[in-house]
């Protein structure tokens, strides 16, 4: 990202701070810090003041901060953060915002203890994550690269042997392949789950040998300059039963309707309904128990949410997943997931690869 990009983000944040009656904002959530500063290490916070931005860190991160956060003044406070902040905001009018969703209760108490007066700090929520919902062109480029890496590992999987290997071995194989090709890390622990284990939407790979003739759910993603991608494909490890094939067809159709129909202006609830209707008319509504999807960005799960209760409004520049799934305990699960970016005319898929049922050996 260019230094100007970060400066513009901080300017936009100041608009939200003004609306919330804040004179300053202490940003402590690690991904929010990265969004505003470019700083990718641990243990730094951003203090946004009316006319400048500070990155507060310590000597361990001095060189990294100087390199990554050229648009901010880097400060290494000698005392604890809760003791340093009142001095740094001296003269600022209005309350100092603290990120309620990222501060622990113990930290909040420490800040309150050192506060010069009672209403010095205001807990606020979502000021930075609201900005993060709409991705700019630079972010979309990175997410495209992240999606391409995740797609490539899914295609690699289609050519390797899985039957007779354990779920853990296959997951490790995919993780190593991805790291060697440039993924900075794993956005979440990969899911490789066959047979009835795949009926758990968040299954953890086991040291169990993958059998032939079962469904195999694989959910993975990559990270490029902090930006995640998220893709799921379901495979067959040999001939399947009628019921399993029917589950696959229902999910495939629902996911296609979702990709084609989702657009800006819809609520998360409406997007979910569009896809859930297809699963319900396939007679499998009760097997689709999770939400349709979630925003993706610096976090693999972020705003907006796409689910039966979500009032989040979808906008141009949102990057979200479309991931219906059906899970039949005792038999297995089918989920098909893509990461998509929303434009004026609807969704463009960032994880494009076949959704036809593939048979692995
Ligand atoms: Zn996923
Ligand atoms: Zn997901």
CSV table of C-alpha atoms and ligand atoms in Angstrom, one decimal:
chain,number,residue,atom,x,y,z
A,1,UNK,CA,0.0,0.0,0.0
A,2,UNK,CA,1.1,3.6,-0.6
A,3,UNK,CA,1.6,5.9,2.4
A,4,UNK,CA,-1.2,8.1,0.9
A,5,UNK,CA,-3.6,5.2,1.2
A,6,UNK,CA,-3.1,5.0,5.0
A,7,UNK,CA,-3.3,8.7,5.4
A,8,UNK,CA,-6.6,8.7,3.5
A,9,UNK,CA,-8.0,5.9,5.7
A,10,UNK,CA,-7.1,7.9,8.9
A,11,UNK,CA,-8.8,11.0,7.4
A,12,UNK,CA,-12.0,9.0,6.8
A,13,UNK,CA,-11.7,7.6,10.3
A,14,UNK,CA,-11.6,11.1,11.7
A,15,UNK,CA,-15.0,11.7,10.1
A,16,UNK,CA,-16.4,8.8,12.1
A,17,UNK,CA,-14.7,10.0,15.3
A,18,UNK,CA,-16.2,13.4,14.9
A,19,UNK,CA,-19.7,11.9,14.5
A,20,UNK,CA,-19.1,9.9,17.7
A,21,UNK,CA,-18.0,13.0,19.6
A,22,UNK,CA,-14.4,11.8,20.0
A,23,UNK,CA,-11.3,14.0,20.0
A,24,UNK,CA,-8.9,11.0,19.8
A,25,UNK,CA,-9.1,7.3,19.2
A,26,UNK,CA,-6.9,4.6,20.5
A,27,UNK,CA,-6.9,1.7,18.0
A,28,UNK,CA,-5.8,-1.6,19.6
A,29,UNK,CA,-7.2,-4.4,17.4
A,30,UNK,CA,-4.2,-5.8,15.6
A,31,UNK,CA,-5.9,-6.0,12.1
A,32,UNK,CA,-7.3,-2.5,12.6
A,33,UNK,CA,-3.7,-1.3,13.5
A,34,UNK,CA,-2.4,-2.9,10.3
A,35,UNK,CA,-5.2,-1.3,8.2
A,36,UNK,CA,-4.3,2.2,9.4
A,37,UNK,CA,-0.6,1.8,9.7
A,38,UNK,CA,0.7,-1.0,7.5
A,39,UNK,CA,2.5,-2.3,10.6
A,40,UNK,CA,2.4,-6.1,10.5
A,41,UNK,CA,4.1,-7.0,13.8
A,42,UNK,CA,2.7,-7.5,17.2
A,43,UNK,CA,2.4,-5.1,20.1
A,44,UNK,CA,1.6,-1.8,18.5
A,45,UNK,CA,-1.4,0.5,18.7
A,46,UNK,CA,-2.4,3.6,16.7
A,47,UNK,CA,-3.4,6.8,18.4
A,48,UNK,CA,-5.4,9.0,16.1
A,49,UNK,CA,-5.3,12.7,17.1
A,50,UNK,CA,-7.0,15.6,15.3
A,51,UNK,CA,-3.8,16.6,13.4
A,52,UNK,CA,-1.5,13.6,13.5
A,53,UNK,CA,-1.4,9.8,13.9
A,54,UNK,CA,1.0,8.0,16.3
A,55,UNK,CA,2.2,4.4,16.3
A,56,UNK,CA,3.0,3.4,19.8
A,57,UNK,CA,5.3,0.4,20.1
A,58,UNK,CA,8.6,-0.6,21.7
A,59,UNK,CA,12.2,-1.0,20.7
A,60,UNK,CA,11.8,-4.6,19.5
A,61,UNK,CA,9.7,-3.3,16.6
A,62,UNK,CA,11.5,0.0,16.0
A,63,UNK,CA,13.0,-0.9,12.6
A,64,UNK,CA,9.9,-2.6,11.4
A,65,UNK,CA,7.7,0.3,12.4
A,66,UNK,CA,10.0,2.8,10.7
A,67,UNK,CA,9.9,0.8,7.5
A,68,UNK,CA,6.2,0.0,7.4
A,69,UNK,CA,4.6,3.0,9.0
A,70,UNK,CA,6.3,6.0,7.4
A,71,UNK,CA,3.1,8.2,7.5
A,72,UNK,CA,2.9,8.0,11.4
A,73,UNK,CA,5.0,9.4,14.2
A,74,UNK,CA,6.5,6.5,16.0
A,75,UNK,CA,6.5,6.7,19.8
A,76,UNK,CA,8.1,4.3,22.3
A,77,UNK,CA,6.4,5.2,25.6
A,78,UNK,CA,8.5,4.6,28.7
A,79,UNK,CA,5.5,3.8,30.9
A,80,UNK,CA,2.5,1.6,30.5
A,81,UNK,CA,0.1,2.5,27.7
A,82,UNK,CA,-2.7,3.4,30.2
A,83,UNK,CA,-0.2,5.9,31.8
A,84,UNK,CA,1.1,7.3,28.5
A,85,UNK,CA,-2.1,8.0,26.7
A,86,UNK,CA,-3.4,10.9,28.9
A,87,UNK,CA,-0.1,12.8,28.3
A,88,UNK,CA,-0.2,12.2,24.5
A,89,UNK,CA,-3.7,13.5,24.1
A,90,UNK,CA,-3.2,16.6,26.3
A,91,UNK,CA,-5.0,19.6,24.8
A,92,UNK,CA,-7.3,17.5,22.6
A,93,UNK,CA,-11.0,18.4,23.0
A,94,UNK,CA,-13.6,15.6,23.3
A,95,UNK,CA,-13.4,12.1,24.7
A,96,UNK,CA,-10.8,9.5,23.9
A,97,UNK,CA,-12.3,6.5,22.2
A,98,UNK,CA,-11.3,3.0,23.1
A,99,UNK,CA,-12.2,0.0,20.9
A,100,UNK,CA,-14.7,-2.0,23.1
A,101,UNK,CA,-14.5,-5.1,20.9
A,102,UNK,CA,-10.7,-5.4,21.2
A,103,UNK,CA,-10.0,-4.3,24.8
A,104,UNK,CA,-10.0,-6.7,27.6
A,105,UNK,CA,-11.9,-5.8,30.8
A,106,UNK,CA,-8.6,-5.7,32.7
A,107,UNK,CA,-7.2,-3.2,30.1
A,108,UNK,CA,-10.3,-1.1,30.4
A,109,UNK,CA,-10.0,-1.0,34.2
A,110,UNK,CA,-6.3,0.0,33.9
A,111,UNK,CA,-7.2,2.9,31.5
A,112,UNK,CA,-10.0,4.0,33.8
A,113,UNK,CA,-7.6,4.0,36.8
A,114,UNK,CA,-5.2,6.3,35.1
A,115,UNK,CA,-7.8,8.6,33.5
A,116,UNK,CA,-7.5,12.2,34.6
A,117,UNK,CA,-11.4,12.5,34.9
A,118,UNK,CA,-14.4,10.3,34.8
A,119,UNK,CA,-15.7,10.6,31.3
A,120,UNK,CA,-12.2,10.8,29.8
A,121,UNK,CA,-12.6,7.5,27.8
A,122,UNK,CA,-15.6,6.4,25.7
A,123,UNK,CA,-15.9,2.7,24.7
A,124,UNK,CA,-16.7,2.7,20.9
A,125,UNK,CA,-17.4,-0.1,18.5
A,126,UNK,CA,-16.9,-0.7,14.8
A,127,UNK,CA,-15.4,2.6,13.8
A,128,UNK,CA,-12.5,1.0,11.9
A,129,UNK,CA,-14.2,-2.2,10.9
A,130,UNK,CA,-16.9,-0.1,9.2
A,131,UNK,CA,-14.2,1.4,6.9
A,132,UNK,CA,-12.7,-2.1,6.3
A,133,UNK,CA,-15.9,-3.4,4.9
A,134,UNK,CA,-15.4,-1.6,1.6
A,135,UNK,CA,-12.2,-2.6,-0.1
A,136,UNK,CA,-10.3,-0.2,-2.4
A,137,UNK,CA,-8.6,-1.2,-5.6
A,138,UNK,CA,-5.3,-2.1,-4.0
A,139,UNK,CA,-7.0,-4.3,-1.5
A,140,UNK,CA,-9.0,-6.1,-4.2
A,141,UNK,CA,-5.8,-6.8,-6.1
A,142,UNK,CA,-4.2,-8.4,-3.0
A,143,UNK,CA,-7.4,-10.4,-2.4
A,144,UNK,CA,-7.4,-11.5,-6.1
A,145,UNK,CA,-3.8,-12.8,-5.5
A,146,UNK,CA,-4.9,-14.5,-2.3
A,147,UNK,CA,-7.8,-16.1,-4.0
A,148,UNK,CA,-5.6,-17.3,-6.9
A,149,UNK,CA,-3.3,-19.0,-4.4
A,150,UNK,CA,-6.1,-20.8,-2.7
A,151,UNK,CA,-7.6,-21.9,-6.0
A,152,UNK,CA,-4.2,-23.2,-7.1
A,153,UNK,CA,-3.9,-25.4,-4.0
A,154,UNK,CA,-7.4,-26.7,-4.6
A,155,UNK,CA,-6.4,-27.7,-8.1
A,156,UNK,CA,-3.2,-29.3,-6.8
A,157,UNK,CA,-5.4,-31.4,-4.5
A,158,UNK,CA,-7.4,-32.7,-7.4
A,159,UNK,CA,-4.2,-34.4,-8.7
A,160,UNK,CA,-2.8,-36.0,-5.5
A,161,UNK,CA,-3.6,-39.3,-3.8
A,162,UNK,CA,-5.9,-38.9,-0.7
A,163,UNK,CA,-7.4,-42.4,-0.1
A,164,UNK,CA,-5.3,-44.3,2.4
A,165,UNK,CA,-3.7,-41.1,3.8
A,166,UNK,CA,-4.9,-39.5,7.0
A,167,UNK,CA,-6.8,-36.2,7.0
A,168,UNK,CA,-3.9,-34.6,8.9
A,169,UNK,CA,-1.4,-35.7,6.3
A,170,UNK,CA,-3.5,-34.3,3.5
A,171,UNK,CA,-4.1,-31.0,5.4
A,172,UNK,CA,-0.3,-30.7,6.0
A,173,UNK,CA,0.5,-31.4,2.4
A,174,UNK,CA,-1.8,-28.6,1.3
A,175,UNK,CA,-0.5,-26.2,3.9
A,176,UNK,CA,3.1,-26.8,3.0
A,177,UNK,CA,2.3,-26.5,-0.7
A,178,UNK,CA,0.7,-23.2,-0.1
A,179,UNK,CA,3.4,-21.8,2.1
A,180,UNK,CA,6.1,-22.7,-0.5
A,181,UNK,CA,4.1,-20.7,-3.1
A,182,UNK,CA,4.0,-17.5,-1.1
A,183,UNK,CA,1.1,-17.7,1.3
A,184,UNK,CA,2.3,-15.7,4.4
A,185,UNK,CA,0.5,-18.1,6.7
A,186,UNK,CA,-2.8,-19.8,7.1
A,187,UNK,CA,-5.9,-17.6,7.6
A,188,UNK,CA,-7.5,-20.5,9.6
A,189,UNK,CA,-6.7,-24.2,10.3
A,190,UNK,CA,-7.5,-26.1,7.1
A,191,UNK,CA,-10.5,-28.5,7.2
A,192,UNK,CA,-10.0,-31.9,5.6
A,193,UNK,CA,-12.9,-34.1,6.7
A,194,UNK,CA,-14.2,-37.3,5.1
A,195,UNK,CA,-17.4,-39.3,5.6
A,196,UNK,CA,-19.4,-38.5,8.8
A,197,UNK,CA,-16.7,-36.2,10.1
A,198,UNK,CA,-17.5,-33.9,7.2
A,199,UNK,CA,-21.0,-33.4,8.8
A,200,UNK,CA,-19.3,-31.0,11.3
A,201,UNK,CA,-19.0,-27.7,9.5
A,202,UNK,CA,-15.9,-26.8,11.5
A,203,UNK,CA,-14.3,-30.2,11.6
A,204,UNK,CA,-10.6,-30.5,12.7
A,205,UNK,CA,-8.5,-32.9,10.6
A,206,UNK,CA,-8.0,-36.2,12.4
A,207,UNK,CA,-5.3,-39.0,12.3
A,208,UNK,CA,-7.9,-41.1,10.5
A,209,UNK,CA,-7.3,-42.7,7.2
A,210,UNK,CA,-9.5,-41.4,4.4
A,211,UNK,CA,-11.6,-44.2,3.0
A,212,UNK,CA,-12.8,-44.8,-0.6
A,213,UNK,CA,-16.4,-44.0,-1.6
A,214,UNK,CA,-17.0,-41.1,0.8
A,215,UNK,CA,-17.6,-37.4,0.6
A,216,UNK,CA,-14.5,-35.3,1.4
A,217,UNK,CA,-14.9,-31.6,2.5
A,218,UNK,CA,-11.8,-29.4,2.1
A,219,UNK,CA,-12.0,-25.8,3.3
A,220,UNK,CA,-8.8,-23.7,3.0
A,221,UNK,CA,-7.4,-20.2,2.2
A,222,UNK,CA,-4.3,-18.2,1.6
A,223,UNK,CA,-2.8,-14.9,3.0
A,224,UNK,CA,-1.2,-12.3,0.8
A,225,UNK,CA,0.1,-9.1,2.4
A,226,UNK,CA,-2.3,-9.8,5.3
A,227,UNK,CA,-5.4,-10.4,3.1
A,228,UNK,CA,-7.2,-13.7,3.4
A,229,UNK,CA,-9.1,-15.9,0.9
A,230,UNK,CA,-11.6,-18.7,1.7
A,231,UNK,CA,-12.7,-21.5,-0.5
A,232,UNK,CA,-14.4,-24.9,0.0
A,233,UNK,CA,-14.8,-27.8,-2.4
A,234,UNK,CA,-16.4,-31.1,-1.7
A,235,UNK,CA,-14.9,-34.2,-3.4
A,236,UNK,CA,-15.8,-37.9,-3.7
A,237,UNK,CA,-13.3,-40.6,-2.9
A,238,UNK,CA,-15.1,-43.1,-5.1
A,239,UNK,CA,-18.7,-43.9,-6.1
A,240,UNK,CA,-21.3,-42.2,-3.9
A,241,UNK,CA,-24.8,-43.2,-2.8
A,242,UNK,CA,-27.9,-41.5,-4.4
A,243,UNK,CA,-28.4,-39.5,-1.3
A,244,UNK,CA,-24.8,-38.1,-1.3
A,245,UNK,CA,-25.1,-37.2,-5.0
A,246,UNK,CA,-28.4,-35.5,-4.3
A,247,UNK,CA,-26.9,-33.5,-1.5
A,248,UNK,CA,-24.1,-32.4,-3.8
A,249,UNK,CA,-26.5,-31.3,-6.6
A,250,UNK,CA,-28.7,-29.2,-4.2
A,251,UNK,CA,-25.7,-27.4,-2.8
A,252,UNK,CA,-24.1,-26.8,-6.2
A,253,UNK,CA,-27.4,-25.3,-7.5
A,254,UNK,CA,-27.9,-23.1,-4.4
A,255,UNK,CA,-24.4,-21.8,-4.5
A,256,UNK,CA,-24.7,-21.0,-8.2
A,257,UNK,CA,-27.9,-19.1,-7.6
A,258,UNK,CA,-26.1,-17.2,-4.7
A,259,UNK,CA,-23.2,-16.2,-6.9
A,260,UNK,CA,-25.5,-15.1,-9.7
A,261,UNK,CA,-28.0,-13.3,-7.5
A,262,UNK,CA,-26.1,-11.5,-4.8
A,263,UNK,CA,-25.7,-7.8,-5.3
A,264,UNK,CA,-25.1,-4.5,-3.6
A,265,UNK,CA,-28.2,-3.0,-2.0
A,266,UNK,CA,-29.3,-6.4,-0.6
A,267,UNK,CA,-29.2,-7.1,3.1
A,268,UNK,CA,-27.2,-10.0,4.5
A,269,UNK,CA,-30.6,-11.6,5.3
A,270,UNK,CA,-31.9,-11.3,1.7
A,271,UNK,CA,-28.8,-12.8,0.3
A,272,UNK,CA,-29.1,-15.7,2.7
A,273,UNK,CA,-32.8,-16.2,1.9
A,274,UNK,CA,-32.1,-16.3,-1.9
A,275,UNK,CA,-29.8,-19.4,-1.4
A,276,UNK,CA,-31.7,-21.0,1.5
A,277,UNK,CA,-34.8,-21.1,-0.6
A,278,UNK,CA,-33.0,-23.3,-3.1
A,279,UNK,CA,-31.8,-25.7,-0.4
A,280,UNK,CA,-35.3,-25.8,1.2
A,281,UNK,CA,-37.0,-26.5,-2.1
A,282,UNK,CA,-34.5,-29.4,-2.5
A,283,UNK,CA,-35.9,-30.7,0.8
A,284,UNK,CA,-32.7,-30.1,2.7
A,285,UNK,CA,-33.4,-26.9,4.5
A,286,UNK,CA,-33.0,-28.5,8.0
A,287,UNK,CA,-29.5,-29.7,7.0
A,288,UNK,CA,-28.3,-26.1,6.2
A,289,UNK,CA,-27.8,-24.8,9.7
A,290,UNK,CA,-25.2,-22.2,9.4
A,291,UNK,CA,-25.2,-18.7,7.7
A,292,UNK,CA,-24.6,-18.2,4.0
A,293,UNK,CA,-21.3,-16.3,4.4
A,294,UNK,CA,-19.1,-13.6,5.9
A,295,UNK,CA,-16.9,-10.7,4.9
A,296,UNK,CA,-13.3,-11.5,4.2
A,297,UNK,CA,-10.3,-9.1,4.3
A,298,UNK,CA,-7.5,-8.8,6.8
A,299,UNK,CA,-9.6,-11.1,8.9
A,300,UNK,CA,-11.1,-14.2,7.4
A,301,UNK,CA,-14.3,-13.5,9.2
A,302,UNK,CA,-15.3,-9.9,9.2
A,303,UNK,CA,-18.2,-7.6,8.3
A,304,UNK,CA,-20.6,-7.8,6.5
A,305,UNK,CA,-22.4,-10.9,7.7
A,306,UNK,CA,-24.7,-12.9,5.4
A,307,UNK,CA,-27.2,-14.8,7.5
A,308,UNK,CA,-30.8,-15.2,8.5
A,309,UNK,CA,-30.5,-12.4,11.1
A,310,UNK,CA,-28.1,-10.1,9.4
A,311,UNK,CA,-29.3,-6.5,8.6
A,312,UNK,CA,-25.9,-5.6,7.2
A,313,UNK,CA,-26.3,-3.9,3.8
A,314,UNK,CA,-24.2,-5.2,1.0
A,315,UNK,CA,-22.2,-2.5,-0.8
A,316,UNK,CA,-19.9,-2.2,-3.9
A,317,UNK,CA,-16.4,-3.2,-2.7
A,318,UNK,CA,-17.5,-5.8,-0.2
A,319,UNK,CA,-15.6,-9.1,-0.3
A,320,UNK,CA,-17.8,-11.9,1.0
A,321,UNK,CA,-18.1,-15.6,0.9
A,322,UNK,CA,-21.0,-17.6,-0.6
A,323,UNK,CA,-21.0,-20.9,1.2
A,324,UNK,CA,-24.1,-23.0,1.5
A,325,UNK,CA,-23.7,-26.4,3.0
A,326,UNK,CA,-25.8,-29.4,4.0
A,327,UNK,CA,-24.7,-31.9,6.7
A,328,UNK,CA,-26.2,-35.3,7.4
A,329,UNK,CA,-24.9,-36.7,10.6
A,330,UNK,CA,-23.8,-40.3,10.1
A,331,UNK,CA,-23.3,-39.7,6.3
A,332,UNK,CA,-21.3,-36.6,5.7
A,333,UNK,CA,-21.3,-33.0,4.5
A,334,UNK,CA,-21.3,-31.0,1.3
A,335,UNK,CA,-20.2,-27.4,1.2
A,336,UNK,CA,-19.2,-25.3,-1.8
A,337,UNK,CA,-17.7,-21.9,-0.9
A,338,UNK,CA,-16.2,-19.0,-3.0
A,339,UNK,CA,-14.8,-15.7,-2.0
A,340,UNK,CA,-16.4,-13.0,-4.2
A,341,UNK,CA,-16.1,-9.2,-4.6
A,342,UNK,CA,-19.2,-7.1,-5.2
A,343,UNK,CA,-19.4,-4.6,-8.0
A,344,UNK,CA,-22.3,-2.6,-9.5
A,345,UNK,CA,-23.5,-5.6,-11.4
A,346,UNK,CA,-23.1,-8.3,-8.8
A,347,UNK,CA,-20.4,-10.7,-7.7
A,348,UNK,CA,-17.0,-11.5,-9.3
A,349,UNK,CA,-15.5,-14.7,-8.0
A,350,UNK,CA,-11.9,-14.5,-6.7
A,351,UNK,CA,-11.6,-18.3,-6.2
A,352,UNK,CA,-12.8,-19.5,-9.6
A,353,UNK,CA,-12.3,-23.3,-10.2
A,354,UNK,CA,-14.6,-26.1,-11.1
A,355,UNK,CA,-17.6,-26.9,-9.0
A,356,UNK,CA,-18.3,-30.2,-10.8
A,357,UNK,CA,-18.0,-33.2,-8.5
A,358,UNK,CA,-14.4,-34.5,-8.8
A,359,UNK,CA,-13.4,-38.0,-7.9
A,360,UNK,CA,-10.1,-38.3,-6.0
A,361,UNK,CA,-8.1,-41.4,-5.6
B,1,LIG,ZN1,-14.1,-21.6,4.4
B,2,LIG,ZN1,-15.9,-19.1,5.1
